[in-house]
Coordinates of C-alpha atoms in Angstrom, one line a residue:
M1 CA 0.0 0.0 0.0
S2 CA 2.9 2.4 0.8
A3 CA 4.5 1.6 -2.5
N4 CA 1.4 2.2 -4.4
F5 CA 0.8 5.4 -2.5
D6 CA 4.3 6.6 -3.3
S7 CA 3.8 5.9 -7.0
I8 CA 0.7 8.2 -7.1
R9 CA 1.5 11.6 -8.3
F10 CA -1.1 14.3 -8.3
H11 CA -0.8 17.2 -10.7
D12 CA -0.8 20.7 -9.4
Q13 CA -4.4 22.0 -9.4
R14 CA -5.2 25.3 -11.0
K15 CA -6.1 27.9 -8.4
R16 CA -9.4 29.7 -8.3
I17 CA -11.0 28.0 -11.2
F18 CA -14.6 28.4 -10.0
V19 CA -16.2 31.5 -8.8
T20 CA -17.6 29.7 -5.8
Q21 CA -14.1 28.9 -4.5
L22 CA -13.0 31.3 -1.8
R23 CA -9.7 32.7 -0.8
E24 CA -9.7 30.6 2.4
D25 CA -9.3 27.4 0.4
E26 CA -5.9 28.5 -0.8
E27 CA -4.7 29.5 2.6
E28 CA -5.7 26.1 4.0
V29 CA -3.9 24.3 1.2
E30 CA -0.8 26.4 1.9
E31 CA -0.9 25.4 5.6
E32 CA -1.2 21.7 4.8
T33 CA 1.6 21.8 2.3
S34 CA 3.8 23.6 4.9
H35 CA 3.1 20.8 7.5
G36 CA 3.6 18.0 4.9
E37 CA 7.0 19.1 3.5
E38 CA 8.8 16.2 5.3
S39 CA 7.5 13.6 2.9
N40 CA 8.3 13.7 -0.8
N41 CA 4.8 12.9 -2.0
V42 CA 2.5 15.9 -1.5
I43 CA -1.3 15.5 -1.8
Q44 CA -3.1 18.7 -2.4
R45 CA -6.7 19.3 -1.5
F46 CA -9.4 19.3 -4.2
P47 CA -12.0 22.1 -4.2
V48 CA -15.5 21.3 -3.2
V49 CA -17.8 21.4 -6.3
R50 CA -21.3 22.5 -5.6
E51 CA -22.6 23.1 -9.1
K52 CA -24.5 20.8 -11.3
A53 CA -23.1 18.8 -14.1
G54 CA -24.7 20.8 -16.9
Q55 CA -23.3 24.0 -15.4
L56 CA -19.9 22.5 -15.0
I57 CA -19.9 21.5 -18.7
E58 CA -21.0 24.9 -19.8
T59 CA -18.6 26.9 -17.6
G60 CA -15.6 24.5 -17.8
F61 CA -12.7 25.8 -19.7
R62 CA -11.8 22.3 -21.0
T63 CA -15.2 21.5 -22.3
H64 CA -15.3 21.2 -26.1
Q65 CA -17.7 23.0 -28.3
K66 CA -18.9 19.7 -29.8
T67 CA -20.2 18.5 -26.4
L68 CA -22.0 21.8 -25.9
L69 CA -23.5 21.5 -29.4
L70 CA -24.6 18.0 -28.7
K71 CA -26.1 19.1 -25.4
R72 CA -28.0 21.9 -27.2
Q73 CA -29.2 19.5 -29.9
N74 CA -30.5 17.1 -27.3
E75 CA -32.3 20.0 -25.6
L76 CA -33.7 21.1 -29.0
H77 CA -35.0 17.6 -29.7
R78 CA -36.6 17.4 -26.3
V79 CA -38.2 20.8 -26.8
D80 CA -39.4 19.7 -30.3
A81 CA -40.9 16.6 -28.8
E82 CA -42.7 18.5 -26.1
F83 CA -43.9 21.0 -28.7
N84 CA -45.2 18.3 -31.0
Q85 CA -47.0 16.7 -28.0
T86 CA -48.6 19.9 -27.0
R87 CA -49.5 20.7 -30.6
S88 CA -51.2 17.3 -30.9
E89 CA -53.0 17.9 -27.6
F90 CA -54.0 21.3 -28.7
K91 CA -55.3 19.9 -32.1
A92 CA -57.3 17.3 -30.3
K93 CA -58.8 19.9 -28.0
M94 CA -59.6 22.1 -31.0
D95 CA -61.4 19.3 -32.7
K96 CA -63.3 18.6 -29.6
Y97 CA -64.3 22.3 -29.2
R98 CA -65.2 22.5 -32.9
K99 CA -67.6 19.6 -32.5
Q100 CA -69.0 21.2 -29.4
E101 CA -69.4 24.4 -31.4
E102 CA -71.2 22.7 -34.2
H103 CA -73.5 21.0 -31.8
L104 CA -74.2 24.3 -30.0
I105 CA -74.9 26.0 -33.4
R106 CA -77.4 23.3 -34.3
E107 CA -79.1 23.7 -30.9
R108 CA -79.1 27.5 -31.3
R109 CA -80.8 27.2 -34.7
K110 CA -83.4 24.9 -33.3
L111 CA -83.9 27.4 -30.4
T112 CA -84.2 30.4 -32.8
E113 CA -86.8 28.5 -34.9
R114 CA -88.8 27.8 -31.8
V115 CA -88.5 31.4 -30.6
N116 CA -89.5 32.7 -34.1
N117 CA -92.5 30.4 -34.1
F118 CA -93.5 31.5 -30.7
E119 CA -93.1 35.1 -31.6
K120 CA -95.3 34.6 -34.7
F121 CA -97.9 33.0 -32.4
I122 CA -97.7 36.0 -30.0
D123 CA -97.9 38.5 -33.0
E124 CA -101.1 36.7 -34.3
N125 CA -102.7 36.8 -30.9
N126 CA -101.8 40.5 -30.5
A127 CA -103.2 41.3 -33.9
K128 CA -106.5 39.5 -33.0
K129 CA -106.5 41.4 -29.7
T130 CA -105.9 44.7 -31.4
R131 CA -108.7 44.1 -34.0
A132 CA -111.1 43.2 -31.2
V133 CA -110.2 46.2 -29.2
L134 CA -110.5 48.5 -32.2
K135 CA -113.9 47.0 -33.0
Y136 CA -115.1 47.5 -29.4
E137 CA -113.8 51.1 -29.4
K138 CA -115.5 51.9 -32.7
E139 CA -118.8 50.5 -31.5
S140 CA -118.6 52.3 -28.2
K141 CA -117.6 55.5 -30.0
L142 CA -120.6 55.1 -32.3
K143 CA -122.9 54.4 -29.4
N144 CA -121.7 57.5 -27.5
Q145 CA -122.1 59.6 -30.7
K146 CA -125.7 58.4 -31.1
E147 CA -126.4 59.2 -27.4
D148 CA -124.9 62.7 -27.9
E149 CA -127.0 63.3 -31.0
L150 CA -130.1 62.2 -29.1
R151 CA -129.3 64.5 -26.2
S152 CA -128.6 67.4 -28.6
M153 CA -131.9 66.8 -30.4
K154 CA -133.8 66.8 -27.1
M155 CA -132.2 70.1 -26.2
N156 CA -133.0 71.6 -29.6
V157 CA -136.6 70.6 -29.2
E158 CA -136.7 72.2 -25.7
K159 CA -135.1 75.4 -27.2
L160 CA -137.6 75.5 -30.0
Q161 CA -140.5 75.0 -27.7
N162 CA -139.2 77.8 -25.5
R163 CA -138.7 80.1 -28.5
L164 CA -142.2 79.3 -29.7
S165 CA -143.6 80.3 -26.3
T166 CA -141.6 83.5 -26.3
L167 CA -142.7 84.4 -29.9
K168 CA -146.3 83.9 -28.9
R169 CA -145.8 86.3 -26.0
K170 CA -144.1 88.8 -28.3
I171 CA -147.0 88.6 -30.8
A172 CA -149.4 89.3 -28.1
K173 CA -147.2 92.2 -26.9
Y174 CA -146.6 93.8 -30.3
Q175 CA -150.1 93.5 -31.5
I176 CA -150.9 96.9 -29.9
Y177 CA -148.0 98.5 -31.8
E178 CA -149.3 97.0 -35.0
Q179 CA -152.6 98.6 -34.5
F180 CA -151.0 101.9 -33.8
L181 CA -148.9 101.7 -36.9
M182 CA -151.9 100.9 -39.1
S183 CA -153.8 103.9 -37.8
A184 CA -150.6 106.1 -38.4
V185 CA -150.4 104.8 -42.0
D186 CA -154.0 105.7 -42.6
E187 CA -153.3 109.2 -41.4
L188 CA -150.2 109.8 -43.6
P189 CA -150.4 111.5 -47.0
E190 CA -150.4 109.4 -50.1
D191 CA -146.9 110.5 -51.5
Y192 CA -145.0 110.2 -48.2
L193 CA -144.2 106.5 -48.7
E194 CA -143.4 104.4 -51.7
S195 CA -146.2 102.3 -53.1
S196 CA -145.9 98.8 -51.7
D197 CA -148.2 96.1 -50.5
N198 CA -147.3 96.5 -46.8
M199 CA -147.3 100.1 -45.8
V200 CA -146.4 99.3 -42.2
S201 CA -143.1 97.6 -43.1
S202 CA -142.2 100.4 -45.5
L203 CA -142.8 102.9 -42.6
M204 CA -140.6 100.9 -40.3
Q205 CA -137.9 100.6 -42.9
R206 CA -137.9 104.4 -43.4
Y207 CA -137.7 104.9 -39.7
Q208 CA -134.8 102.4 -39.5
T209 CA -132.9 104.1 -42.3
L210 CA -133.3 107.5 -40.6
I211 CA -131.9 106.0 -37.3
E212 CA -129.0 104.5 -39.1
M213 CA -128.2 107.7 -40.9
N214 CA -128.3 109.6 -37.6
E215 CA -126.0 107.1 -36.0
S216 CA -123.5 107.2 -39.0
I217 CA -123.5 111.0 -38.8
Q218 CA -122.8 111.0 -35.1
E219 CA -120.0 108.5 -35.5
H220 CA -118.5 110.6 -38.4
R221 CA -118.7 113.7 -36.1
E222 CA -116.9 111.8 -33.3
V223 CA -114.2 110.6 -35.7
L224 CA -113.6 114.1 -37.0
N225 CA -113.4 115.5 -33.4
E226 CA -110.8 112.8 -32.5
K227 CA -108.8 113.7 -35.7
V228 CA -108.9 117.4 -34.8
K229 CA -107.7 116.5 -31.3
E230 CA -104.9 114.3 -32.6
C231 CA -103.8 117.0 -35.1
Q232 CA -103.7 119.6 -32.2
Q233 CA -101.7 117.2 -30.1
I234 CA -99.3 116.5 -33.0
L235 CA -98.9 120.3 -33.6
Q236 CA -98.1 120.8 -29.9
D237 CA -95.7 118.0 -29.9
S238 CA -94.0 119.1 -33.1
S239 CA -93.7 122.7 -31.7
Y240 CA -92.3 121.4 -28.5
D241 CA -89.8 119.1 -30.3
A242 CA -88.8 122.0 -32.6
A243 CA -88.1 124.2 -29.6
Q244 CA -86.2 121.4 -27.8
N245 CA -84.2 120.7 -31.0
L246 CA -83.4 124.4 -31.4
L247 CA -82.1 124.6 -27.8
L248 CA -80.0 121.4 -28.3
H249 CA -78.6 122.7 -31.6
N250 CA -77.7 126.1 -30.0
K251 CA -76.0 124.2 -27.1
E252 CA -74.1 122.0 -29.5
L253 CA -73.1 125.0 -31.5
A254 CA -71.8 126.7 -28.4
E255 CA -69.9 123.6 -27.4
C256 CA -68.4 123.3 -30.9
R257 CA -67.3 126.9 -30.7
E258 CA -65.6 126.3 -27.4
R259 CA -63.9 123.2 -28.7
F260 CA -62.8 125.1 -31.8
E261 CA -61.3 127.9 -29.6
I262 CA -59.5 125.3 -27.4
L263 CA -58.2 123.4 -30.4
H264 CA -57.1 126.6 -32.0
N265 CA -55.2 127.6 -28.9
E266 CA -53.7 124.1 -28.6
N267 CA -52.6 124.2 -32.3
T268 CA -51.0 127.6 -31.9
E269 CA -49.1 126.3 -28.8
K270 CA -48.1 123.2 -30.7
E271 CA -46.9 125.2 -33.6
T272 CA -44.8 127.5 -31.3
N273 CA -43.4 124.4 -29.6
N274 CA -42.6 122.8 -32.9
I275 CA -40.8 125.9 -34.0
Q276 CA -38.8 126.0 -30.8
K277 CA -38.0 122.3 -31.1
K278 CA -36.9 122.8 -34.7
Q279 CA -34.6 125.6 -33.6
K280 CA -33.2 123.5 -30.8
L281 CA -32.7 120.6 -33.3
I282 CA -30.9 122.9 -35.7
S283 CA -28.7 124.3 -32.9
S284 CA -28.1 120.8 -31.5
S285 CA -27.4 119.4 -35.0
E286 CA -24.9 122.3 -35.6
E287 CA -23.2 121.5 -32.3
L288 CA -23.2 117.8 -33.1
G289 CA -21.6 118.6 -36.5
E290 CA -19.0 120.7 -34.9
I291 CA -18.3 117.9 -32.3
L292 CA -18.1 115.3 -35.0
L293 CA -15.8 117.6 -37.1
A294 CA -13.6 118.1 -34.0
I295 CA -13.5 114.3 -33.4
E296 CA -12.6 113.8 -37.0
N297 CA -9.8 116.3 -36.8
L298 CA -8.5 114.8 -33.6
S299 CA -8.7 111.3 -34.9
S300 CA -6.9 112.3 -38.1
F301 CA -4.2 113.9 -35.9
C302 CA -3.9 110.9 -33.6
G303 CA -3.8 108.1 -36.1
S304 CA -2.7 107.3 -39.6
K305 CA -5.0 106.8 -42.7
N306 CA -5.0 103.0 -42.2
V307 CA -6.0 103.4 -38.6
E308 CA -8.8 105.9 -39.5
E309 CA -10.3 103.4 -41.9
K310 CA -10.6 100.9 -39.1
F311 CA -12.1 103.4 -36.7
S312 CA -14.9 104.7 -38.9
T313 CA -17.6 105.4 -36.2
P314 CA -17.4 108.4 -33.8
E315 CA -17.3 106.0 -30.8
L316 CA -14.3 104.2 -32.2
K317 CA -12.6 107.5 -33.0
L318 CA -13.1 108.7 -29.4
K319 CA -11.6 105.5 -28.2
L320 CA -8.6 106.1 -30.6
I321 CA -8.2 109.7 -29.2
S322 CA -8.4 108.4 -25.6
T323 CA -5.8 105.7 -26.3
Y324 CA -3.5 108.3 -28.0
L325 CA -3.7 110.7 -25.0
Q326 CA -3.1 107.8 -22.6
D327 CA 0.0 106.8 -24.6
R328 CA 1.2 110.3 -24.5
E329 CA 0.6 110.5 -20.8
D330 CA 2.5 107.2 -20.3
V331 CA 5.4 108.5 -22.4
Y332 CA 5.5 111.7 -20.3
Q333 CA 5.5 109.8 -17.0
M334 CA 8.3 107.5 -18.3
T335 CA 10.4 110.5 -19.3
C336 CA 9.8 112.2 -15.9
Q337 CA 10.9 109.0 -14.1
L338 CA 14.0 108.7 -16.3
I339 CA 14.9 112.4 -15.6
Q340 CA 14.4 111.9 -11.8
Q341 CA 16.6 108.8 -11.9
S342 CA 19.4 110.6 -13.8
L343 CA 19.4 113.7 -11.5
P344 CA 20.7 113.6 -7.9
Q345 CA 18.2 113.2 -5.2
Q346 CA 16.6 116.4 -4.0
P347 CA 14.4 117.3 -1.0
T348 CA 11.0 115.8 -0.9
Q349 CA 9.3 119.1 -1.8
N350 CA 11.1 119.4 -5.1
S351 CA 10.3 115.7 -5.8
S352 CA 6.6 116.3 -5.2
K353 CA 6.4 119.2 -7.7
P354 CA 7.0 117.1 -10.9
S355 CA 4.2 114.7 -9.9
T356 CA 1.8 117.6 -9.4
Q357 CA 2.9 119.1 -12.7
S358 CA 2.4 115.8 -14.5
S359 CA -1.0 115.4 -13.0
T360 CA -2.0 118.9 -14.1
R361 CA -0.6 118.2 -17.6
S362 CA -2.5 114.9 -17.9
S363 CA -5.7 116.6 -16.8
R364 CA -5.2 119.4 -19.3
S365 CA -4.4 116.9 -22.1
R366 CA -7.6 115.0 -21.2

């Protein structure tokens, strides 16, 4: 056993092959190897594998692509078989559902036929019922109409009887007047009335025409009186309106005159202000022209022609003049400093005078 054990040689294992292997495993292996250095044969510890076989094949660095391809093909065959099985099951279920659907369609057709027949039966019964109701309503309406006609005829008979009785009373009442008229006709001259069969009726007609003529004359007089009143009222209203309009027109004329005077005064003031403004603008434009001419002269004095072309606007020309004066002032200060450095030192009073003189000169140049 010892000889066989000595003949076993283990290859050095690659460290940290799997992600699940920790740093502690390496430290333990190093401790064991340090304790086991006395013997020539060293046995190293294998890492504990906790992953599945499929994962080891996929993540192993020695796994060939062919094995992976075979594995994927097996999985593909398995998935195809499952898919075919499910498709066959789905097809069987669809056939079953199609048969059930056809059965339901037949039952539905039968049910719709029964419903249609029942609806036809109900429609026929309703039609019979409506015809019977219409007939009953028609007969009852005719009966009520006849009863109303009977009542109206009874009422008309009663009215005619009452009218007959009243006429009889009136005949008895007016018989006295008839006798009076007959006696008056006998007393009238022959040419007073037109020749007719019934002289009493012609007399009554003449009397009626005279009454109607009188009434029409009275109505015409009242109409004329109303027209006269209306014309007088219209005349008063028109005279009052004319007076009011005259007053309003006079008032508007006075207001227009006042407005005209105000506008005339305002226009005169505006004209004077415009003249003053024009004079001010003329003077300011002259001053501006003089200022621009002075700036042009100073800029031509301060720079060359090329510089003047670059500084075309008055603002740029003023900047050119200010830079020119600043340069002159800097040159003057530099010369003063050089003169002071070349001369011997003098009292502080003498030294302060050039600075004041330079400041005054710079202010003057500005």
